[in-house]
Short mmCIF file of C-alpha atoms in Angstrom, two decimals:
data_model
loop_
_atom_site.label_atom_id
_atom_site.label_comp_id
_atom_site.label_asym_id
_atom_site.label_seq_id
_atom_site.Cartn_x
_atom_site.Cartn_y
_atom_site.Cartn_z
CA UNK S 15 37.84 10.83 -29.43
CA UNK S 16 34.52 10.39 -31.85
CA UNK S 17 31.22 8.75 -29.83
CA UNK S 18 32.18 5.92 -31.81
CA UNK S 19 35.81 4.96 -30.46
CA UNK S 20 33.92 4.43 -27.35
CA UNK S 21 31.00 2.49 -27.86
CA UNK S 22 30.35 -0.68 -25.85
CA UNK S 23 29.78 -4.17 -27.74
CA UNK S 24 25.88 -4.44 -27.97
CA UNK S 25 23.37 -4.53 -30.54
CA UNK S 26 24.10 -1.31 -32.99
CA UNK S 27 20.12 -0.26 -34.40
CA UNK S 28 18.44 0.48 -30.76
CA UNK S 29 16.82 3.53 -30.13
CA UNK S 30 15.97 4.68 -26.89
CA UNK S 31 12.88 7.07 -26.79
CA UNK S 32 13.61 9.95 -24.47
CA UNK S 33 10.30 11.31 -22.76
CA UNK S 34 10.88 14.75 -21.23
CA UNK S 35 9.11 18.09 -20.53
CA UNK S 36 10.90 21.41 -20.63
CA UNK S 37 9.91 22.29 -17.28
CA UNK S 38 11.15 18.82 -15.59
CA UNK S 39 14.83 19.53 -13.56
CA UNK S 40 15.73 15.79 -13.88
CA UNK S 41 15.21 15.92 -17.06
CA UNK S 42 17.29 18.60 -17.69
CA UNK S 43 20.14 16.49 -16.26
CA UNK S 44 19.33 13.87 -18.97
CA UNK S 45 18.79 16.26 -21.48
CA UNK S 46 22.55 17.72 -21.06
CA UNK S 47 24.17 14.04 -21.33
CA UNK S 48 21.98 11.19 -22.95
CA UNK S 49 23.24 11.16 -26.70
CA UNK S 50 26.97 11.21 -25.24
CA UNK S 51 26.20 8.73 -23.12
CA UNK S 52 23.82 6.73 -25.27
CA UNK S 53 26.60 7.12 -28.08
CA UNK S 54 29.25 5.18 -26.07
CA UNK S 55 26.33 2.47 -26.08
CA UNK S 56 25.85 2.29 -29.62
CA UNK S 57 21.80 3.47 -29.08
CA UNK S 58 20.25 6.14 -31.13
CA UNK S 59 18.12 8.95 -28.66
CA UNK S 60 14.89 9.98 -29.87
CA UNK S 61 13.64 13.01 -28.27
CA UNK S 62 10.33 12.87 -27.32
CA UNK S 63 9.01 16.28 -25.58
CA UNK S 64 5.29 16.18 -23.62
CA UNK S 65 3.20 18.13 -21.36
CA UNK S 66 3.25 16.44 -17.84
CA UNK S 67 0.32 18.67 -17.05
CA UNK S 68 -2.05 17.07 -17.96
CA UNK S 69 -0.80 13.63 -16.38
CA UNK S 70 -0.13 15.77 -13.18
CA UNK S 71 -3.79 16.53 -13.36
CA UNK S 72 -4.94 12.85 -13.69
CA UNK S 73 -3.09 12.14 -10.56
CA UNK S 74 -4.74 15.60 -8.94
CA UNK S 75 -2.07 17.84 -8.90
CA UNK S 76 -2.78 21.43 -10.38
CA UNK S 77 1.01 22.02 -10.40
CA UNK S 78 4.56 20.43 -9.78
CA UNK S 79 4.57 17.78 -7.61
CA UNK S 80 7.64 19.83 -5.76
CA UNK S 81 5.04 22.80 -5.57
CA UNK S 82 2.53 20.33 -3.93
CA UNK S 83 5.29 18.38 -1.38
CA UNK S 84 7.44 21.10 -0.18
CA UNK S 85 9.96 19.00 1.39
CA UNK S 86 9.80 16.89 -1.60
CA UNK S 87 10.40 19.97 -3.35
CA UNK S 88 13.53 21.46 -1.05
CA UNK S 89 15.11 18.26 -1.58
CA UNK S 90 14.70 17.91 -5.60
CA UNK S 91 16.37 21.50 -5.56
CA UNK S 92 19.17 20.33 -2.97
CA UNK S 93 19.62 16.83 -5.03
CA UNK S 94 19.87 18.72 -8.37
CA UNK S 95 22.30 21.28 -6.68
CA UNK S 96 24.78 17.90 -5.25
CA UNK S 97 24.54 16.30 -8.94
CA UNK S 98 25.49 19.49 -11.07
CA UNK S 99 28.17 20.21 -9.06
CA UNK S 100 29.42 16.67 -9.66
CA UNK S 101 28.47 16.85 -13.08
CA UNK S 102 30.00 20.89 -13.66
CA UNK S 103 26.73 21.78 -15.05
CA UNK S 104 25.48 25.39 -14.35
CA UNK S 105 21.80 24.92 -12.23
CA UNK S 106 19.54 27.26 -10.70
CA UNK S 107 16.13 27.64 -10.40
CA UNK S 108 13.74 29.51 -12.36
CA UNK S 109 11.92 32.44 -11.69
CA UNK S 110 8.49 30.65 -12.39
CA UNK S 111 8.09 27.17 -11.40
CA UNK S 112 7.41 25.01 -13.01
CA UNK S 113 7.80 26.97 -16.28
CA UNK S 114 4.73 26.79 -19.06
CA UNK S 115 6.33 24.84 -21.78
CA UNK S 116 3.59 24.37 -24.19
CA UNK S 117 5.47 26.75 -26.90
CA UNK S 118 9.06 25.24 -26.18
CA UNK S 119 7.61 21.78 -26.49
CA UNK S 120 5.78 23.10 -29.71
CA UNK S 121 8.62 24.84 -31.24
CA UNK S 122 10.60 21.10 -30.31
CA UNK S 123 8.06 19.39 -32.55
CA UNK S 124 8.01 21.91 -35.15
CA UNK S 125 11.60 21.08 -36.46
CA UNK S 126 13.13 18.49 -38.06
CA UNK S 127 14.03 15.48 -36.07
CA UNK S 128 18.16 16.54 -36.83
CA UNK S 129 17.76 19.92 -35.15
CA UNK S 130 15.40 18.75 -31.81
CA UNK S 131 18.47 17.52 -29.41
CA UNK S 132 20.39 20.75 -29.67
CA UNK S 133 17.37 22.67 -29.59
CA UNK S 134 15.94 21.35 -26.25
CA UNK S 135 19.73 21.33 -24.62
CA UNK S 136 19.67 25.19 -25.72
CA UNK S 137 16.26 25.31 -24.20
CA UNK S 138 17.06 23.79 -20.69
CA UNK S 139 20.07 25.81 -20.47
CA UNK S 140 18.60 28.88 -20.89
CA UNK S 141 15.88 27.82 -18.40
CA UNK S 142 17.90 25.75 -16.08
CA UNK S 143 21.73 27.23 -16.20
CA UNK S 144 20.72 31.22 -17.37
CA UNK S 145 17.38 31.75 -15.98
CA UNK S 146 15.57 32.65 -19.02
CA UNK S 147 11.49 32.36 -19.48
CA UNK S 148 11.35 30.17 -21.89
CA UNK S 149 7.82 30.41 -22.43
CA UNK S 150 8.87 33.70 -24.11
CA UNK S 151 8.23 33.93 -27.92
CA UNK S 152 11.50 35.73 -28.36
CA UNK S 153 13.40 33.74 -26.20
CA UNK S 154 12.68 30.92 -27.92
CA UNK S 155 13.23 32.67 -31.27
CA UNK S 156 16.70 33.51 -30.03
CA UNK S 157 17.07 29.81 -28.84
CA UNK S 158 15.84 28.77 -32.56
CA UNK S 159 17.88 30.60 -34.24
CA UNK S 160 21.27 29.91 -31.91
CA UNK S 161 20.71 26.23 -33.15
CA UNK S 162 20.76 26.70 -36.64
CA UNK S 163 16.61 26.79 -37.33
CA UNK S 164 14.58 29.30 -39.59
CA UNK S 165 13.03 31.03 -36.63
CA UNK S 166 10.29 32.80 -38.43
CA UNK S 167 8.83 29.30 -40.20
CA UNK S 168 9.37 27.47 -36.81
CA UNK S 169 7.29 29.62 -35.04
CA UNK S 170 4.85 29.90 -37.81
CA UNK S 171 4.62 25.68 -37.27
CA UNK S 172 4.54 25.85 -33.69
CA UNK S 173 0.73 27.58 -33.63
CA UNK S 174 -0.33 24.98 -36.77
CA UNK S 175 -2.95 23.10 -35.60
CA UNK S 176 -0.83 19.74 -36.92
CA UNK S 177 2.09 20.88 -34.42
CA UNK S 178 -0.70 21.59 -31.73
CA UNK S 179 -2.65 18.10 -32.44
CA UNK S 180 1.34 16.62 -32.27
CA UNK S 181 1.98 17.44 -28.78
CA UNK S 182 -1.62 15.92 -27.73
CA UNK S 183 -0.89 12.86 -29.30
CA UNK S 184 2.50 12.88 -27.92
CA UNK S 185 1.44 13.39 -24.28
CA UNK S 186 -1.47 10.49 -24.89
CA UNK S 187 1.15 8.50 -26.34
CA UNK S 188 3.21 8.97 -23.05
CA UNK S 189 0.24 8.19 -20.55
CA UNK S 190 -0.98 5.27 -22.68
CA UNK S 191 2.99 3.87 -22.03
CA UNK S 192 2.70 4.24 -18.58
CA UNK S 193 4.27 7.48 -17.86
CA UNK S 194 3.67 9.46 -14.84
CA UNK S 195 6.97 11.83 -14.30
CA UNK S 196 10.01 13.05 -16.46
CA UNK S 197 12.41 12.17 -17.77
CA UNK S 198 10.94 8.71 -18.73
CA UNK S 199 13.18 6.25 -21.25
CA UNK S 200 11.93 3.50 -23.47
CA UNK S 201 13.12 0.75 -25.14
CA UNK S 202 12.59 -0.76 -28.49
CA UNK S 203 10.78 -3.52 -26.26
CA UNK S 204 8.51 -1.20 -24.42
CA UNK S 205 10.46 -1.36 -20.87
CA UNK S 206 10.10 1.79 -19.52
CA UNK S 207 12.57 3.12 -16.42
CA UNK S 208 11.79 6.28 -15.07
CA UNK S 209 14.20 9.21 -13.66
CA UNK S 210 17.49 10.70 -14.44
CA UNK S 211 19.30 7.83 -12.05
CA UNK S 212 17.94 5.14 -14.46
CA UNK S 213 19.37 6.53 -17.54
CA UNK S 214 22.29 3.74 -17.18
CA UNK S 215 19.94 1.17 -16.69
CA UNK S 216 17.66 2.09 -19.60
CA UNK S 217 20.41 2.17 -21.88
CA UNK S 218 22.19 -1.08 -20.93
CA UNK S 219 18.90 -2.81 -21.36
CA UNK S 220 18.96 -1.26 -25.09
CA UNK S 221 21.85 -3.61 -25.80
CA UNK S 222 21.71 -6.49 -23.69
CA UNK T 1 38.32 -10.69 1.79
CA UNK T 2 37.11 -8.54 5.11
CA UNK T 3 35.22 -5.16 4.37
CA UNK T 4 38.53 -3.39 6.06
CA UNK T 5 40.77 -5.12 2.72
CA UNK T 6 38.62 -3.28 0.25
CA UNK T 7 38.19 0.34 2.18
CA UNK T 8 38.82 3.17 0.37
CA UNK T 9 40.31 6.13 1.84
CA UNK T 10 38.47 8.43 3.57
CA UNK T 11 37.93 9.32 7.00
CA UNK T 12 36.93 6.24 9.41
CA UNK T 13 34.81 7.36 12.34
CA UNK T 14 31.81 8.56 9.76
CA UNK T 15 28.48 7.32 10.53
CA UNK T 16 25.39 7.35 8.14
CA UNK T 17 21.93 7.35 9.85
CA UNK T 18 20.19 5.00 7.76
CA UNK T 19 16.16 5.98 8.15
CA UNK T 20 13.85 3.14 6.55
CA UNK T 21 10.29 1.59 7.12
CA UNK T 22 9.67 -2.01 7.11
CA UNK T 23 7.13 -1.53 4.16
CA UNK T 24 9.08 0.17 1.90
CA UNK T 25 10.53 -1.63 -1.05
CA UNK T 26 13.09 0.59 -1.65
CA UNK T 27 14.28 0.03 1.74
CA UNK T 28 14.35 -3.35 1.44
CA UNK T 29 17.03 -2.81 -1.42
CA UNK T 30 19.20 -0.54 0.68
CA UNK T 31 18.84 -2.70 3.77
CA UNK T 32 20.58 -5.94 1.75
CA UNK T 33 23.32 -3.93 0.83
CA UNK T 34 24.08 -0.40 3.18
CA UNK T 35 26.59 -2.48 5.45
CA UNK T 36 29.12 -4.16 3.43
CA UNK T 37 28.99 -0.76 1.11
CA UNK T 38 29.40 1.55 3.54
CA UNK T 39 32.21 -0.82 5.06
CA UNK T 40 33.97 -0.46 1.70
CA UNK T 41 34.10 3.25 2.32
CA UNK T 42 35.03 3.11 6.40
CA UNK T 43 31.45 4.25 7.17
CA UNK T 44 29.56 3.00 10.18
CA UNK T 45 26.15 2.88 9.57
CA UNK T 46 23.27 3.20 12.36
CA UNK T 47 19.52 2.01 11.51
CA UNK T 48 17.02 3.69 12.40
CA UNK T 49 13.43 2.70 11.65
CA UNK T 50 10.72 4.82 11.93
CA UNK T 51 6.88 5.10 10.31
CA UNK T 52 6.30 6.87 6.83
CA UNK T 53 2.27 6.31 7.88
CA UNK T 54 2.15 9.60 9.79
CA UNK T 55 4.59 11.44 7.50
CA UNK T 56 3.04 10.20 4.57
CA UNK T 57 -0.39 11.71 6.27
CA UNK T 58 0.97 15.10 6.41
CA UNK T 59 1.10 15.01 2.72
CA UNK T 60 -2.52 13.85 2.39
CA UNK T 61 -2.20 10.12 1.90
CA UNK T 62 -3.45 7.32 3.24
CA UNK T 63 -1.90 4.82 2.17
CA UNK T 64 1.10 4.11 0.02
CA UNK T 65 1.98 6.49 -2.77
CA UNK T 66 2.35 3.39 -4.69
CA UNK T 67 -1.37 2.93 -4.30
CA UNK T 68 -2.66 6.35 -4.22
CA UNK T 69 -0.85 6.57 -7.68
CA UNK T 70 -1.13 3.15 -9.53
CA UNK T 71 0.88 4.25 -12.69
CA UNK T 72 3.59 4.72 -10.19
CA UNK T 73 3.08 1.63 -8.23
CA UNK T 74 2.99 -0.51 -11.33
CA UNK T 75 6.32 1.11 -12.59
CA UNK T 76 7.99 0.87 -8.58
CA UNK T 77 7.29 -2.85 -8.91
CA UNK T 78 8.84 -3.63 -12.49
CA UNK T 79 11.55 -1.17 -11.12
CA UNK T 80 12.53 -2.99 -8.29
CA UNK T 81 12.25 -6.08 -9.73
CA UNK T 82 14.76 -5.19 -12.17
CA UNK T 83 17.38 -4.44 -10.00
CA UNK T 84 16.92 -6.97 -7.62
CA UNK T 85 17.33 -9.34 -10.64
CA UNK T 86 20.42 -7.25 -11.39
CA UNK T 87 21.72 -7.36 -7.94
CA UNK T 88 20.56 -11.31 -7.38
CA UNK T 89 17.89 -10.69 -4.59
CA UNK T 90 14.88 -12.25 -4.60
CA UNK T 91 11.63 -10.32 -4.56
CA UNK T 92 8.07 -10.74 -4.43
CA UNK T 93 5.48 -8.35 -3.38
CA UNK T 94 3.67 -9.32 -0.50
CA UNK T 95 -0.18 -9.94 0.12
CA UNK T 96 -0.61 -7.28 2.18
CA UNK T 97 1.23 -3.88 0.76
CA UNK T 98 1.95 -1.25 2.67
CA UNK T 99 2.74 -3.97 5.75
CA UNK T 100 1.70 -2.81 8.67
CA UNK T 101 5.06 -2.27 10.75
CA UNK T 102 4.13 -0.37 13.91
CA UNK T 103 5.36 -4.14 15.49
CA UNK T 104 8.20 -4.37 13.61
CA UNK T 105 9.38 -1.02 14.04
CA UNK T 106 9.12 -1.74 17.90
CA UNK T 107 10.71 -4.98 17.50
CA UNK T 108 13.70 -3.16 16.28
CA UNK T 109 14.00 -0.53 18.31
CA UNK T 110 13.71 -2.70 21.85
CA UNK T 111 16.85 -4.56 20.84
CA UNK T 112 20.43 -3.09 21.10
CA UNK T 113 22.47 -1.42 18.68
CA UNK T 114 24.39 -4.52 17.83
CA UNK T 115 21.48 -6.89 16.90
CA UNK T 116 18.99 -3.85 14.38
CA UNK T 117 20.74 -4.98 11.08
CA UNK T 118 20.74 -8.30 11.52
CA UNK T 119 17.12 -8.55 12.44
CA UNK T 120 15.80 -5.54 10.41
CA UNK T 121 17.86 -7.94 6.75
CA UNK T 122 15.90 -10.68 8.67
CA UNK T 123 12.23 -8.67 8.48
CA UNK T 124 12.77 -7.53 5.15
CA UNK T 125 13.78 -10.39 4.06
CA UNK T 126 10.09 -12.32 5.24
CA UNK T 127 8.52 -9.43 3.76
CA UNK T 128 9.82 -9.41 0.59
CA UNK T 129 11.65 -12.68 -0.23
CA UNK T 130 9.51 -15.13 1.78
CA UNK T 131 5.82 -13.24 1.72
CA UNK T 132 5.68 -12.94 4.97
CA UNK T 133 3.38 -10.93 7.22
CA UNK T 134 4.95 -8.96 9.15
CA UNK T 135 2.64 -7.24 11.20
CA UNK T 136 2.18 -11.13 12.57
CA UNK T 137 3.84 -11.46 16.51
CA UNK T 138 5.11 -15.03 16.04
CA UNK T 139 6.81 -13.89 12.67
CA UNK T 140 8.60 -11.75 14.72
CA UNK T 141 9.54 -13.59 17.63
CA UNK T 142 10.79 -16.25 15.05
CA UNK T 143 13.02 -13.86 13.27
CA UNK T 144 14.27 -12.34 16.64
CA UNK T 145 15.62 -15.81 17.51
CA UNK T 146 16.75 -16.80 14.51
CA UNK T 147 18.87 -13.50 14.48
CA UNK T 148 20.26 -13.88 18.30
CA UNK T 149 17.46 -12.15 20.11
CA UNK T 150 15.90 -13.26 23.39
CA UNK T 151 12.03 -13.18 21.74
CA UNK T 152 10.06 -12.92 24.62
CA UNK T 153 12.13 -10.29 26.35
CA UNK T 154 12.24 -8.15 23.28
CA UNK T 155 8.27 -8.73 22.40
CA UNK T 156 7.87 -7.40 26.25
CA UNK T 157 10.18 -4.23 25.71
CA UNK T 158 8.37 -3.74 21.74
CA UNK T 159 4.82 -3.01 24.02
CA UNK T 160 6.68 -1.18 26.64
CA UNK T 161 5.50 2.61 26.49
CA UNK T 162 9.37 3.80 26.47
CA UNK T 163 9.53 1.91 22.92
CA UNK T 164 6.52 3.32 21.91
CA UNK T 165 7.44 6.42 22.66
CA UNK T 166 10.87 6.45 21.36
CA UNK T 167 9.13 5.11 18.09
CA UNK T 168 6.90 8.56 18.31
CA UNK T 169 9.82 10.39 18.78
CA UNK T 170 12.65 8.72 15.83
CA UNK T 171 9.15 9.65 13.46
CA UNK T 172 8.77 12.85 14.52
CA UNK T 173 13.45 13.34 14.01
CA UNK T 174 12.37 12.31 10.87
CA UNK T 175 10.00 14.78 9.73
CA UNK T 176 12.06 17.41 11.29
CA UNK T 177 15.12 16.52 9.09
CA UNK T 178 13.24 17.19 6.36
CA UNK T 179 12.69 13.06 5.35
CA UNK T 180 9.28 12.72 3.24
CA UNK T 181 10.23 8.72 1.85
CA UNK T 182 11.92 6.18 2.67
CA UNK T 183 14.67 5.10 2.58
CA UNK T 184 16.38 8.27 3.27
CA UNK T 185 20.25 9.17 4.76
CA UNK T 186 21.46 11.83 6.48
CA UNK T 187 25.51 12.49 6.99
CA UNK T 188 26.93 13.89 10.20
CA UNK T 189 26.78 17.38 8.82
CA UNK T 190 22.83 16.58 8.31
CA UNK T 191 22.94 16.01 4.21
CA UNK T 192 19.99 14.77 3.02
CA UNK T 193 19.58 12.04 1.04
CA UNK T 194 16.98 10.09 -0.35
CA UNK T 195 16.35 6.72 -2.27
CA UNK T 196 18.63 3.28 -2.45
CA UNK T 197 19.61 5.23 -5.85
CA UNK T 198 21.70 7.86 -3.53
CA UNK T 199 23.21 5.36 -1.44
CA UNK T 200 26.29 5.77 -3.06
CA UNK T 201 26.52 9.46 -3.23
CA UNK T 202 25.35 9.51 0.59
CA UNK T 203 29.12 7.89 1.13
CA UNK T 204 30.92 9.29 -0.97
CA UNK T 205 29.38 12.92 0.94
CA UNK T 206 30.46 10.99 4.31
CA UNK T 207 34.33 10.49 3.16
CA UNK T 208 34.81 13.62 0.94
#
């Protein structure tokens, strides 16, 4: 059955913006069901990669909020754990923690905006459900290449200065909306929900 | 139609420990719903207040991660005014946020097992339906009539140092469970789980 058979009533143009960093485990949850999901809803899924980072640092953390709050952080990896299972999606942690995703989230802004969704799934797999470093150059030349992209020119855009100057604006962009964690959604109208467990929400306020 | 007509199957002598704090707004959503839900799936549920202050100390804050972290605090509030809109509650913020709920917490504790959810709905409900302070002793003993209590007795038993101490001690369970938020709730095999958004998935764990 196509995405379309089983789309719900509602307004057909709505795009949902999809906020995310590469590193983020709830957003890898997203990542590996929003455009079936959004598809039932009639709403197009723009994928919007950023650097938390640098909003972690505006709120003083140096590193993962998990790293900082290790109960906080046993329980993400416990919740994750319950929700895969439920979902049959492969999880385990990486090595490193949270991974440097500045060339991932480069090489995501580097293609063209037909190619990003498969990319990024193919990126949080290999992070999230294989283990992979993905802020390896050849990983993410394999990862390029798996999807269908010119590897060599993609990683020639990834170090441009535009593609740098991208992700900047792209991670001002996000603070300036209000967003302090991943994944973050929002709609045409500017509502913003935050978290893996509003998906739903985000998306039935897209066509209501 | 009783909450025994619309049980699901499952097993029926299940009880989830549902850990809150008076302040919390998330509470407050999982408060005005945990009993006829977890009646639905032949759960019992038992309340148990305690204080996020001294927990929420031990991760370097001193107040509210809502304030410490006002991106986040201006999102929790659009958040939960969302869903309570969704789920017909009403909600308001009130003056003073985090309440102070040392009283309350007592309050609820120096009554028996049968009267907590009635009175604890009844204190959330001032809090954050009415705008009521709730750190205020007449508040109190007016919601501990209204909701069957025997005010004066239980205002006694709230300053007696075996309620005090037994309020020391459900904090300190708390912390040693692994609970860093509220609310939070933990299945008779100790599964941890945490937010109103897990409710649901806390019951199903309970009857699977």
């Amino acid at each position: 059955m196509s995405a379309a058979d089983t789309r719900l009533p509602g307004p057909r143009s709505a795009t949902l913006d999809f906020w995310f960093d590469f590193a983020s485990t709830y957003s890898y949850l997203s990542a590996m069901r929003i455009d079936a999901l959004a598809a039932r809803h009639g709403v197009a899924v723009r994928w919007r990669p950023f650097l938390l980072g640098p909003i972690f640092a505006g709120q003083g953390w140096q590193t993962s909020p998990f790293n900082v709050y290790p109960a906080k952080g046993r329980y993400m990896v416990r919740d994750i754990t319950r929700i895969a299972a439920d979902r049959g999606l492969a999880f385990r942690m990486p090595d490193v923690f949270p991974a440097h995703t500045v060339a991932a989230a480069r090489h995501a802004l580097a293609g063209d905006a037909g190619w990003i969704a498969g990319f990024s799934r193919a990126v949080f797999e290999a992070e999230f459900a294989r283990g992979l470093d993905i802020s390896n150059g050849d990983v993410l030349a394999a990862l390029a290449r798996e999807t269908g992209g010119d590897a060599p020119t993609l990683a020639a855009r990834a170090s441009s200065a535009a593609v740098k100057a991208a992700l900047r604006t792209e991670t001002d962009t996000a603070r300036a909306l209000g967003i302090f964690g991943a994944p973050s959604f929002v709609t045409p109208d500017g509502e913003l929900f935050w978290g893996d467990d509003r998906l739903d929400h985000a998306l039935r306020w897209c066509t209501s």
